[in-house]
Coordinates of C-alpha atoms and ligand atoms in Angstrom, one line a residue:
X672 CA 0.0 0.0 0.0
X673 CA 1.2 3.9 -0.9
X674 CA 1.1 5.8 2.2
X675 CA 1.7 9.4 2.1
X676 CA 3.9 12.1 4.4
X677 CA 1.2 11.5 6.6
X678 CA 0.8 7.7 6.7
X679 CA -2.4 7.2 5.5
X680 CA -3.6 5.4 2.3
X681 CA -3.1 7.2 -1.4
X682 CA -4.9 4.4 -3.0
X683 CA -6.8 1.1 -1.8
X684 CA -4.5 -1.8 -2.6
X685 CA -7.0 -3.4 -4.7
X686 CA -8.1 -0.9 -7.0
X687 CA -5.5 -0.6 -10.5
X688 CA -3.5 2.3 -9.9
X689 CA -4.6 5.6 -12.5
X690 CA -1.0 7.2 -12.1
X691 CA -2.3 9.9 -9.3
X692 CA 0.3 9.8 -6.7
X693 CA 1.9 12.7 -5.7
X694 CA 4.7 13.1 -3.3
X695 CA 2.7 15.3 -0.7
X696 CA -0.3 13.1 -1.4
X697 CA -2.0 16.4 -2.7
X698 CA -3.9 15.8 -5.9
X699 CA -3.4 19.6 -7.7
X700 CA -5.3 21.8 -4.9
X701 CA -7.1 19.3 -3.1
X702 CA -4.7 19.2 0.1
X703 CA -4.6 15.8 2.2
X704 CA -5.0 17.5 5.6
X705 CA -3.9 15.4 8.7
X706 CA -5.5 15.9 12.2
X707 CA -4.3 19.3 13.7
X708 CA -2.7 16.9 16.7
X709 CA -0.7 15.1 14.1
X710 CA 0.9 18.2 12.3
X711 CA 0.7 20.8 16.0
X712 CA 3.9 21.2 18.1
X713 CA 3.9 23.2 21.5
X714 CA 7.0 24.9 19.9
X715 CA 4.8 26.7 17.6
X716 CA 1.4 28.1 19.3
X717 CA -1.2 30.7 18.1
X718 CA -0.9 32.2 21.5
X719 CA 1.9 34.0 23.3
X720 CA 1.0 34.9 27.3
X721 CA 3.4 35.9 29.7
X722 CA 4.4 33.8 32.6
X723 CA 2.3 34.4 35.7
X724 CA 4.2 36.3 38.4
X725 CA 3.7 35.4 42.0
X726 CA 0.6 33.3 41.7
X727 CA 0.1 31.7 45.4
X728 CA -0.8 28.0 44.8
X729 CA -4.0 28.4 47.0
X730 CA -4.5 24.4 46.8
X731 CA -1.0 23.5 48.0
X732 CA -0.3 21.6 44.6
X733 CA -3.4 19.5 44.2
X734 CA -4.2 21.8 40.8
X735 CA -0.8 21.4 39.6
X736 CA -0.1 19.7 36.1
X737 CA 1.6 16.8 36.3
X738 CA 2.2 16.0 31.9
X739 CA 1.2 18.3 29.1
X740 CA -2.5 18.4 28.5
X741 CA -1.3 17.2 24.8
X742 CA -3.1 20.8 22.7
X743 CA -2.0 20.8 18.9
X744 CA 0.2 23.6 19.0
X745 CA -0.7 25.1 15.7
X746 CA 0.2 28.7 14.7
X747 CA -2.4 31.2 14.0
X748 CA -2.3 30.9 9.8
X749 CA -1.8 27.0 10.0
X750 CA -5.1 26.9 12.5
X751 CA -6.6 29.4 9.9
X752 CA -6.0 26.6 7.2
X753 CA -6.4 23.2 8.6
X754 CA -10.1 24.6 9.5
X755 CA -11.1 26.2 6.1
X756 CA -9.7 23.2 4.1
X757 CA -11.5 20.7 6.5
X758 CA -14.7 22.9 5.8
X759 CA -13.6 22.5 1.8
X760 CA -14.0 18.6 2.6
X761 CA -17.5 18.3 2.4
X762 CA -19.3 18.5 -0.9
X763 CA -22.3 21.1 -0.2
X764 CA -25.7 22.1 -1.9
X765 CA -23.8 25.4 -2.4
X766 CA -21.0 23.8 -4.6
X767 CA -23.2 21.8 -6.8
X768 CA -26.3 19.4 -7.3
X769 CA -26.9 16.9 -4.8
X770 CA -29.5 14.3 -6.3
X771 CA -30.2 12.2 -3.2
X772 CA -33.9 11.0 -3.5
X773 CA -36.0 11.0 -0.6
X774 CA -33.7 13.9 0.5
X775 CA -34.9 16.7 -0.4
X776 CA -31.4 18.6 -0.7
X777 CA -32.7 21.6 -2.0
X778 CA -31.0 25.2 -2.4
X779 CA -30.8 27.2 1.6
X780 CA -31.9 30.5 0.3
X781 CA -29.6 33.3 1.7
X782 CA -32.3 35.2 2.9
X783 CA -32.7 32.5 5.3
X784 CA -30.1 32.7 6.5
X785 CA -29.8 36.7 7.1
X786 CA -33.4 36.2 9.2
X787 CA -31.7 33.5 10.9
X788 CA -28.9 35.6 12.1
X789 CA -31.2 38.5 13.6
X790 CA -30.0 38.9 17.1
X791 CA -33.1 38.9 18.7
X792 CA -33.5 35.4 17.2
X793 CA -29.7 34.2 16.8
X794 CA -29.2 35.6 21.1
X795 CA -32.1 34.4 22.6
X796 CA -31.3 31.9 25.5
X797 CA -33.6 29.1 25.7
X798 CA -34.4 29.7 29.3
X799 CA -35.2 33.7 28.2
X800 CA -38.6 34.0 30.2
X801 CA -41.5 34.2 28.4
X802 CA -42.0 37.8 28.8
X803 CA -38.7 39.1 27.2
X804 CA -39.1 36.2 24.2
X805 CA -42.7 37.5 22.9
X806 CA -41.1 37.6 19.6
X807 CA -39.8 34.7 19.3
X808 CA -42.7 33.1 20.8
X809 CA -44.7 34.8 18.3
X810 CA -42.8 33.1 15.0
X811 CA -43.0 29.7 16.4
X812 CA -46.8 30.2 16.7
X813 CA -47.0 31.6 13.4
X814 CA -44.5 29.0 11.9
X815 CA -46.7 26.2 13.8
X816 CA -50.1 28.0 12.2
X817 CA -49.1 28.0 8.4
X818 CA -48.2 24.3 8.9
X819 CA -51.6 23.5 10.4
X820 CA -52.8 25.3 7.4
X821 CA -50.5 23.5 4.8
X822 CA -51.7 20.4 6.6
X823 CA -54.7 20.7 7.2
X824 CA -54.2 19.4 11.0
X825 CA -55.6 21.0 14.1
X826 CA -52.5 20.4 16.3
X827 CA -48.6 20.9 15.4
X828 CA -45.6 19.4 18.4
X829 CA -42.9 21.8 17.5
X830 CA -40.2 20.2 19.4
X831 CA -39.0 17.3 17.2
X832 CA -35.8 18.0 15.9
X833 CA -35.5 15.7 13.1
X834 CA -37.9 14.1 10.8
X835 CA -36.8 10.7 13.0
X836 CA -37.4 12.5 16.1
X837 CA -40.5 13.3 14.7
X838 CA -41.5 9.6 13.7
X839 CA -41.1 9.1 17.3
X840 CA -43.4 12.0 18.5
X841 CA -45.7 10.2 16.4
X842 CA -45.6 7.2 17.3
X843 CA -45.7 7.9 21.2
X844 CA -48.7 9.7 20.9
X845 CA -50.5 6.9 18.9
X846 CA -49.3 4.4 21.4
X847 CA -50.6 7.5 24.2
X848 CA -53.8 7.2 22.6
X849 CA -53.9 3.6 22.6
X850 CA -53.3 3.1 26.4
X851 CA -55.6 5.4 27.2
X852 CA -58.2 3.2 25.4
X853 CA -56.7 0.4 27.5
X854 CA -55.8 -1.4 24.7
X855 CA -51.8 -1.2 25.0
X856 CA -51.6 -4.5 26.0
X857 CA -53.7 -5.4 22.8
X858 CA -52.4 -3.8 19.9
X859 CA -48.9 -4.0 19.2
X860 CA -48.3 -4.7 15.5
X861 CA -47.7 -1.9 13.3
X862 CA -47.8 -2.2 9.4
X863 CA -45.1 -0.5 6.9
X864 CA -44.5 -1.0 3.8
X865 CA -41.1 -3.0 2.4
X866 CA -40.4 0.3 0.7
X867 CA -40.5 2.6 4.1
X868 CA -37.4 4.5 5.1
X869 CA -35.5 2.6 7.6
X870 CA -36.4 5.4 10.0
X871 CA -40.0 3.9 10.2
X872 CA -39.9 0.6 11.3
X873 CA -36.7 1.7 13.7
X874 CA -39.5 4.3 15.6
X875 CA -42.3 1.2 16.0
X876 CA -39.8 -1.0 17.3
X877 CA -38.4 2.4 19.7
X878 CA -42.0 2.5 20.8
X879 CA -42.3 -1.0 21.5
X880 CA -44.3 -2.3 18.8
X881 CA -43.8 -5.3 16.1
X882 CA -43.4 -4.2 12.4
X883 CA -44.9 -6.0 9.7
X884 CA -44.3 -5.4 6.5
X885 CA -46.6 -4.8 3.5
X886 CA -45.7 -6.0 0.1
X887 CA -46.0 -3.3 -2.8
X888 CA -48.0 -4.2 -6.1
X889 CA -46.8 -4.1 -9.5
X890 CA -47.1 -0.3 -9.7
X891 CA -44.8 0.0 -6.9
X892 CA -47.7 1.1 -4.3
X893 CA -49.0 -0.4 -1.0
X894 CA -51.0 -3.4 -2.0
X895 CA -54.3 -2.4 -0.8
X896 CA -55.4 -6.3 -0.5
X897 CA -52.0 -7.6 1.1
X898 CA -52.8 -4.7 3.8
X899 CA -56.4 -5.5 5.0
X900 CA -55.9 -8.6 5.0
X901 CA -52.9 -7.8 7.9
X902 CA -55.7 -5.8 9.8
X903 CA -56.9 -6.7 13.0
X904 CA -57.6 -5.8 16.6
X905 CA -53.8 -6.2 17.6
X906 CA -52.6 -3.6 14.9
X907 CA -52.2 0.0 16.5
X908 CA -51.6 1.8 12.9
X909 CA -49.7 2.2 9.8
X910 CA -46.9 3.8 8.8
X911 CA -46.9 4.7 5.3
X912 CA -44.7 7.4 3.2
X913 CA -47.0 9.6 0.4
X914 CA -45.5 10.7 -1.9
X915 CA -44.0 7.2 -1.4
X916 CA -40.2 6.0 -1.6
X917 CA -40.6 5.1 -5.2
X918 CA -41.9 8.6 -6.3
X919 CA -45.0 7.6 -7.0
X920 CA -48.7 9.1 -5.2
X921 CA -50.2 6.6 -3.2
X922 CA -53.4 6.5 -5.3
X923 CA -55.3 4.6 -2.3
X924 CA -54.4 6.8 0.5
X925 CA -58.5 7.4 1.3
X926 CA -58.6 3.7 0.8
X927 CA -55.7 3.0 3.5
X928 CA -56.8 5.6 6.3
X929 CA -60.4 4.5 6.1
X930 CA -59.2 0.5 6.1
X931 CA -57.1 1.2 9.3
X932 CA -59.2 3.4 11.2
X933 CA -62.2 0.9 10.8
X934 CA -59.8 -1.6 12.1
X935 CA -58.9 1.0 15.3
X936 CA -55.6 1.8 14.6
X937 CA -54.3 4.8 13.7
X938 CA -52.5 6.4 10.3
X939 CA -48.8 7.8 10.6
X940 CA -48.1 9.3 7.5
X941 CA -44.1 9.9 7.1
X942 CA -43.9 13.3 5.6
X943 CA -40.8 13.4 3.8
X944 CA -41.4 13.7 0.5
X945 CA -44.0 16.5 1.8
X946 CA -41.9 19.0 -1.1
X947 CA -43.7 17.2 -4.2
X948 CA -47.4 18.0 -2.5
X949 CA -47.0 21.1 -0.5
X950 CA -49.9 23.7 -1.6
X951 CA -51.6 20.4 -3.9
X952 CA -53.4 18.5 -1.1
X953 CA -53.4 18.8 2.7
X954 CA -52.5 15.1 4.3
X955 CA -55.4 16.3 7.0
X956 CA -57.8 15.9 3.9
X957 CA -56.2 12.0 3.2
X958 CA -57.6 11.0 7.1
X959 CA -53.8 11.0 8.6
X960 CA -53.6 11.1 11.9
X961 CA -49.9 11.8 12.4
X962 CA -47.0 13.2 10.1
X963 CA -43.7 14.7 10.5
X964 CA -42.5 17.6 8.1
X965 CA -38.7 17.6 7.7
X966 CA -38.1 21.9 7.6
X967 CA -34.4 21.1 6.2
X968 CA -36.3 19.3 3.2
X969 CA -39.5 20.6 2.3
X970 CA -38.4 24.5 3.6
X971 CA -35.2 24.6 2.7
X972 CA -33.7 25.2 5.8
X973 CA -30.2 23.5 5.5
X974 CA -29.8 19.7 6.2
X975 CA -27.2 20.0 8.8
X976 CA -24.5 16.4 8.9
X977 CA -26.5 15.3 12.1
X978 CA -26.7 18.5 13.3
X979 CA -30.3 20.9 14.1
X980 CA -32.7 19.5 11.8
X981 CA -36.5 20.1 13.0
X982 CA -39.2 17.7 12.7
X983 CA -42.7 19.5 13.5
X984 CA -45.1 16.7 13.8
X985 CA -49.0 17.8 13.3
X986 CA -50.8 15.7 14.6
X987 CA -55.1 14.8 14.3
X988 CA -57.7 15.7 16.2
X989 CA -57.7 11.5 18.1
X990 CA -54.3 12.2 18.7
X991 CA -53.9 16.6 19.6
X992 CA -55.0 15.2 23.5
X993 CA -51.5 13.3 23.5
X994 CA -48.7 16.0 22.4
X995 CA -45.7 16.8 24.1
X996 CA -45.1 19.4 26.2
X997 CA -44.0 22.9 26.0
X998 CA -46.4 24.2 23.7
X999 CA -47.0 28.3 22.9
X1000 CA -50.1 29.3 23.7
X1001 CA -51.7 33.0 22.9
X1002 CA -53.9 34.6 25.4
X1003 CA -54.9 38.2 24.8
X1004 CA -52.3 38.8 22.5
X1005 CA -49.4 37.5 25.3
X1006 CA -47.6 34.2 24.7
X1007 CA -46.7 31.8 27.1
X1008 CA -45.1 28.1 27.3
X1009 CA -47.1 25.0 28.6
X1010 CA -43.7 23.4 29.9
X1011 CA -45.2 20.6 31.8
X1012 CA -48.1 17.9 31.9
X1013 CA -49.6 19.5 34.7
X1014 CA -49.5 22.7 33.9
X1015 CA -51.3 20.8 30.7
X1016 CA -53.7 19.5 32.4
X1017 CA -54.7 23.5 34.4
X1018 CA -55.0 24.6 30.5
X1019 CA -57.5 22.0 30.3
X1020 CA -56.3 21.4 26.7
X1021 CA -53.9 18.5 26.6
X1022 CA -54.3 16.2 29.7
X1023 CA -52.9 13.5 28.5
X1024 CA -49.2 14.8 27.0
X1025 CA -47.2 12.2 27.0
X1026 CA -44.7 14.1 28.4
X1027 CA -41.4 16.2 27.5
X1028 CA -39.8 15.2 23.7
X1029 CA -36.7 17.5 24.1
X1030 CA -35.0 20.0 26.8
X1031 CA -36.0 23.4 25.3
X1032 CA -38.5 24.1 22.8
X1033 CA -37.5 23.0 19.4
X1034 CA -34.3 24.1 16.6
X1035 CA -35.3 28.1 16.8
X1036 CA -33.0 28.8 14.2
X1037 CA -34.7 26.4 11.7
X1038 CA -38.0 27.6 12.6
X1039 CA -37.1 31.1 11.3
X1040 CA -35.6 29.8 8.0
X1041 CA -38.4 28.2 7.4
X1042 CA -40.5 31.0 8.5
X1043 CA -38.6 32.9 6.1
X1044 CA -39.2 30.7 3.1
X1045 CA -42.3 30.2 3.5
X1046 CA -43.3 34.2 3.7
X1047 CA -41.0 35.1 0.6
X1048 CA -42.4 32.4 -1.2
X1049 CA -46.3 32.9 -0.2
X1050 CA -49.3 30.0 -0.5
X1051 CA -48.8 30.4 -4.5
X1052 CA -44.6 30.2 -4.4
X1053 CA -45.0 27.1 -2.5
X1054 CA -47.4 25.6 -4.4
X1055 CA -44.9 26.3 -7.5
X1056 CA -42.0 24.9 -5.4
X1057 CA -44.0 21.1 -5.4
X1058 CA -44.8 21.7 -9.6
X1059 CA -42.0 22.7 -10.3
X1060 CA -40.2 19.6 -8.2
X1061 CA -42.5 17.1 -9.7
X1062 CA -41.8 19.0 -13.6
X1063 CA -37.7 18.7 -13.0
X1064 CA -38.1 15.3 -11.7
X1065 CA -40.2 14.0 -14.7
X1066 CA -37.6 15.9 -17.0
X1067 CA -34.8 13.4 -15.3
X1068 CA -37.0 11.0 -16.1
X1069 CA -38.0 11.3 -19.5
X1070 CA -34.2 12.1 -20.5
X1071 CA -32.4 9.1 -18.5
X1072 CA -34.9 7.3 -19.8
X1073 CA -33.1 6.9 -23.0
X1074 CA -29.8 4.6 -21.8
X1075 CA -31.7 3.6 -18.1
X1076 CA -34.7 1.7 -16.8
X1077 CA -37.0 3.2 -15.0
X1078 CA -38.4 1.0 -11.8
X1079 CA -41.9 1.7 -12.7
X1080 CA -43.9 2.9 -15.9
X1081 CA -46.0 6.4 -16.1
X1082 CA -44.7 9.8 -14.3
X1083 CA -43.1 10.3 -11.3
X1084 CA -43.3 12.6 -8.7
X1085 CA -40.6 14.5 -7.0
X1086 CA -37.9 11.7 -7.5
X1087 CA -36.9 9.2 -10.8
X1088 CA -36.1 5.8 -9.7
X1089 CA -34.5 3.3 -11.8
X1090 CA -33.2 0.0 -11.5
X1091 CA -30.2 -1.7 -12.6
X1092 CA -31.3 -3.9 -15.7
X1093 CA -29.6 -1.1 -18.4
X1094 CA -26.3 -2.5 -16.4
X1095 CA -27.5 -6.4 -16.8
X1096 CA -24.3 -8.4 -18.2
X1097 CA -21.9 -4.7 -18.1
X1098 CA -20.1 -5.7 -15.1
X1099 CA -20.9 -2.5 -14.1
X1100 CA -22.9 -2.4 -11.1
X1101 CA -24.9 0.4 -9.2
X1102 CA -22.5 1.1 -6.5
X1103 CA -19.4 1.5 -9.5
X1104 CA -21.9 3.5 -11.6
X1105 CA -22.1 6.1 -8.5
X1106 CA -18.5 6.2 -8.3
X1107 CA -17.7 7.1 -11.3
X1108 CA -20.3 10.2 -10.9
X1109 CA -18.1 11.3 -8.2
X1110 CA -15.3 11.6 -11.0
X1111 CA -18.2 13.3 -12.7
X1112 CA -18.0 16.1 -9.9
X1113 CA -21.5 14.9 -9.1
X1114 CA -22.4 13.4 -5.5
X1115 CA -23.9 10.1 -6.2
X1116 CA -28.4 9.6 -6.1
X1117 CA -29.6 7.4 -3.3
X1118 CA -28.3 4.0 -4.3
X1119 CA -29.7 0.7 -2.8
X1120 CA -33.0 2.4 -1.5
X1121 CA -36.1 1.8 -1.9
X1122 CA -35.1 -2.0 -1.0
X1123 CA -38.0 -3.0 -3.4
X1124 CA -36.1 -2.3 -6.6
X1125 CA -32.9 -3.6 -7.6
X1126 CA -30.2 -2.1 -7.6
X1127 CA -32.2 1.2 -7.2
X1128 CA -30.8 4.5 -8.0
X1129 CA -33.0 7.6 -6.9
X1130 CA -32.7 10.6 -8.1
X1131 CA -34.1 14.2 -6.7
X1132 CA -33.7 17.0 -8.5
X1133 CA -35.8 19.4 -6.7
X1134 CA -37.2 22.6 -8.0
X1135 CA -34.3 24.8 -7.3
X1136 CA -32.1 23.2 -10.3
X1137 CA -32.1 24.8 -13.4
X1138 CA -32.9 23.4 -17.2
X1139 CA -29.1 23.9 -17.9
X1140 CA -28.2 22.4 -14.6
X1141 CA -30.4 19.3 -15.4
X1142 CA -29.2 19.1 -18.9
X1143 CA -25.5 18.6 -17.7
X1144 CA -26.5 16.3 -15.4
X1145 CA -28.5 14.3 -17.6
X1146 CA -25.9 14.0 -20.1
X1147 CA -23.4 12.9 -17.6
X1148 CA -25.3 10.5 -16.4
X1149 CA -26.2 9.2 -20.4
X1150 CA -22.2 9.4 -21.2
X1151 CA -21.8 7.1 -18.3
X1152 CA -24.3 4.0 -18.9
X1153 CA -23.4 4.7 -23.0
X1154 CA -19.6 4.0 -21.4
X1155 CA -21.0 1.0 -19.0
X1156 CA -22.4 -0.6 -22.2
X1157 CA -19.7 0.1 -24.4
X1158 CA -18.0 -2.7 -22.1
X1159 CA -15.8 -0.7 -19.5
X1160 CA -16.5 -2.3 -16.8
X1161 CA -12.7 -2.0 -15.8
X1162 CA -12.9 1.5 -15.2
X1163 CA -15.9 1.9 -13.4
X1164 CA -14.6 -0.4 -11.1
X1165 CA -11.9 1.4 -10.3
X1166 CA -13.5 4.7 -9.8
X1167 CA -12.9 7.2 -8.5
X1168 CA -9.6 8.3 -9.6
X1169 CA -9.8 11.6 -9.3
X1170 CA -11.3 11.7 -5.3
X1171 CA -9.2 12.5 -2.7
X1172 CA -9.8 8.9 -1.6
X1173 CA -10.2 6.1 -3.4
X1174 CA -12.3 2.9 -3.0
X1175 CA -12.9 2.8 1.1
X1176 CA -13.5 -0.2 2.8
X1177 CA -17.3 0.2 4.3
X1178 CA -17.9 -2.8 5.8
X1179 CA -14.4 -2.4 8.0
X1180 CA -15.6 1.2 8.7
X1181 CA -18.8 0.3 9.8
X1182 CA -17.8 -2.8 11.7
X1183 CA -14.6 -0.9 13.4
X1184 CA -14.9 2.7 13.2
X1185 CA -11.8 4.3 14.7
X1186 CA -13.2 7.0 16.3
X1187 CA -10.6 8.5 18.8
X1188 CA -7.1 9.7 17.5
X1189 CA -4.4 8.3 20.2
X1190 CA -0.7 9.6 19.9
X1191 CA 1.4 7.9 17.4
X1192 CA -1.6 6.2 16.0
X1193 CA -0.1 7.1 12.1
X1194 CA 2.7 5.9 12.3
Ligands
PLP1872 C1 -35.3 11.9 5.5 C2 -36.4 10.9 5.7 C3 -36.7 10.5 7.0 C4 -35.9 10.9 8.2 O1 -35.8 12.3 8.4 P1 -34.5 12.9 9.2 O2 -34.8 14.3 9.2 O3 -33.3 12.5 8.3 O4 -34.5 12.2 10.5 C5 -37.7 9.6 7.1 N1 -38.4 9.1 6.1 C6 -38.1 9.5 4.8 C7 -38.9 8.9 3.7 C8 -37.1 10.4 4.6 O5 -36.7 10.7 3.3

């Protein structure tokens, strides 16, 4: 194996080498950058302070240091540096298109971000009372009522701050509601589909429940007849994604909410994909009873690598009773926080919370993004955000259509999926086919998911790329399967070549992450 100055890796050992190492392991100006312990030295610091003078040791040594607290010892510049170029790492919505289906990766509108920053949102501290936080109380009322309205949901938890986290404010209130029936005991099952994001079945099983899963029909929908015949008195509710995994409109959503409800379980819908319908038709109107709405997909507040994501979960009018605690309430024109169950239960309006979801009240700075977009865009921009996701997403389609195979016949909706049969007999499979996007200077589509296709490949456009954006992409993606055809398989394999990195071991990263640097660990 290669290693560079640094000791790691310039190439896996089994991929053929492409003639790209350097002797700094830099490829042109992408810089290998080491951890700032590996390349810091005390002798050089960012920081010069004077030795203290006559300082009494007031705890007769016990605070003394006994070995260097091991800082990186970086100068000011090289700290500058090693920070920017890790920041220069990531491939970003703001550097190019990032087709991931199902993700929503949309473009974070700057005026977003400059509402965002306003200090009597950016400064507020969570524990701020009420009094001196009117403001802020005031957007997240306002955020929560043009959801409602979107919706078309009585009730709207705020607090989730993801769309799992969301899932799971869902979920707990259905299973709320069911104890309260005193039928916990009874109904345990939960249904979801075999194309659900892994996220679902995860949050039934967090909550206690049995997932069992519902087979799709041809058309790539729940199959209606496969699902009642799962229904009984032990099933507590559904879990079902509209637009669905595949792209596609669940054409018998009425059908699905009225089956489970006259089997006395309830109807979680996973909101996603909520970008391809807001404006179109209110999930309130399809008989859901619970639904998450990711903000850093459908509002375009930024999807933030495990960081604040929120997950506002509106919930029915069965299940309102059940939702978690603080909510903003307006009396006279003054806001004030429910913060607990009894103080729930004094407002008369929610006696049966089922409790506290998160510390505080929710991802502020997410709510006013998405505040933000949704007042510059107005009920007719949104409306034209969903068209116009469903028009790009089609476009996809109808182009790639050409060299790929689409999973399903007809129009899509907000996502393209496709299978791998244009690859049948190539050697090229879907995981070397995204590779060699990345040597493209594209990020890869959501490979592998939904599990119900093989060798799926989902793309998302969204609404904010343009023709000419979608064109390029599109021919990229056409060069490539022409290329996969044309019989060269070799080269695929071996993508990328142009990465930083090369082919990485997954399964050894995912079965022993190294997650803590230790001294001499390099070398
Ligand atoms: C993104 C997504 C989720 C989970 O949302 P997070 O905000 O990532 O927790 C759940 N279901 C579907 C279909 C999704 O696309």
């Amino acid at each position: 194996m290669t290693m560079n100055t640094q000791g790691r890796p310039t190439r896996a050992d089994s991929a053929a080498s492409a003639g790209v190492e350097t002797f700094t392991g830099n490829k042109a100006l992408q810089i290998e950058e080491a951890l700032s312990f590996e390349i810091g030295d005390l002798a050089r610091t960012g920081v010069d302070l004077p030795e203290p003078k006559g300082v009494n040791d007031r705890l007769g040594g016990l605070n003394r240091r006994k070995n260097s607290i091991g800082l990186p010892g970086l100068t000011e510049p090289e700290t500058m540096r090693h920070f920017v170029r890790l920041s220069q790492k990531n491939y970003a919505i703001d550097m190019g298109p990032f087709p991931l289906g199902s993700c929503t990766m949309k473009h974070n509108p700057r005026l977003n971000e400059k509402v965002a920053r306003m200090p009597g949102f950016a400064d507020l501290h969570p524990l701020t009372p009420p009094a001196a936080a009117q403001g802020a109380l005031e957007l997240i009322d306002t955020l929560a009522y043009w959801l409602k309205e979107l919706t078309g949901m009585p009730a709207v938890a705020m607090s989730p701050k993801a769309g799992a986290h969301g899932e799971l404010c869902g979920m707990m209130a259905i299973k709320a509601a069911i104890v309260a029936r005193g039928e916990g005991d009874k109904r345990t099952r939960v249904l979801a589909p075999e194309s659900s994001h892994g996220t679902n079945p995860a949050t039934a099983v967090q909550c206690g429940f049995i997932v069992d899963a519902i087979p799709a029909d041809k058309t790539g929908r729940v199959d209606l007849a496969a699902m009642k015949e799962k229904l009984g008195d032990d099933v507590a509710g559904i879990m079902v994604t509209n637009p669905n995994t595949c792209g596609l409109f669940e054409r018998d959503i009425r059908a699905i909410a009225d089956a489970i409800h006259e089997a006395g379980g309830y109807f979680y819908c996973d909101g996603a994909n909520f970008n391809a319908i807001a404006g179109k038709v209110r999930p309130g109107d399809l008989g859901v009873d619970a639904m998450h709405i990711n903000l850093h997909k459908t509002f375009s507040t930024p999807h933030g690598g495990g960081g604040p994501g929120a997950g506002p979960t509106v919930l029915s009018e069965a299940l309102a009773p059940y939702a978690p605690v603080p909510y903003v309430v307006c009396e006279d024109g003054n806001y004030h926080l429910v913060e607990t169950r009894r103080a729930a239960k004094a407002e008369g309006e929610s006696a049966e919370s089922f409790g506290r979801l998160t510390a505080f009240h929710g991802q502020m700075g997410m709510f006013t993004r998405a505040l933000s977009y949704m007042m510059s865009h107005g009920k007719d921009g949104v409306r034209q955000a969903a068209e116009d996701a469903v028009l790009n997403a089609n476009y996809v389609l109808a182009r790639l259509k050409q060299e790929m195979t689409p999973a399903f016949e007809g129009y899509c909706m907000h996502e393209a999926l496709f299978d791998d049969r244009f690859l049948k007999d190539t050697g090229v499979e879907t995981i070397d086919f995204a590779k060699a996007m990345i040597d493209e200077g594209y990020h890869p589509m959501t490979m592998y998911f939904p599990l119900v296709v093989h060798g799926a490949m989902l793309i998302e456009p969204t609404e904010s790329e343009s023709k000419r954006e979608l064109d390029l992409f599109c021919d990229a993606l056409l060069s490539l399967a022409k290329r996969a055809k044309a019989g060269e398989a070799d080269a695929f394999k071996a993508a990328p070549v142009h990465a930083p990195r090369r082919r990485l071991d997954e399964t050894a990263a995912a079965r022993k992450p190294v997650l803590r640097w230790t001294p001499g660990m390099a070398d």
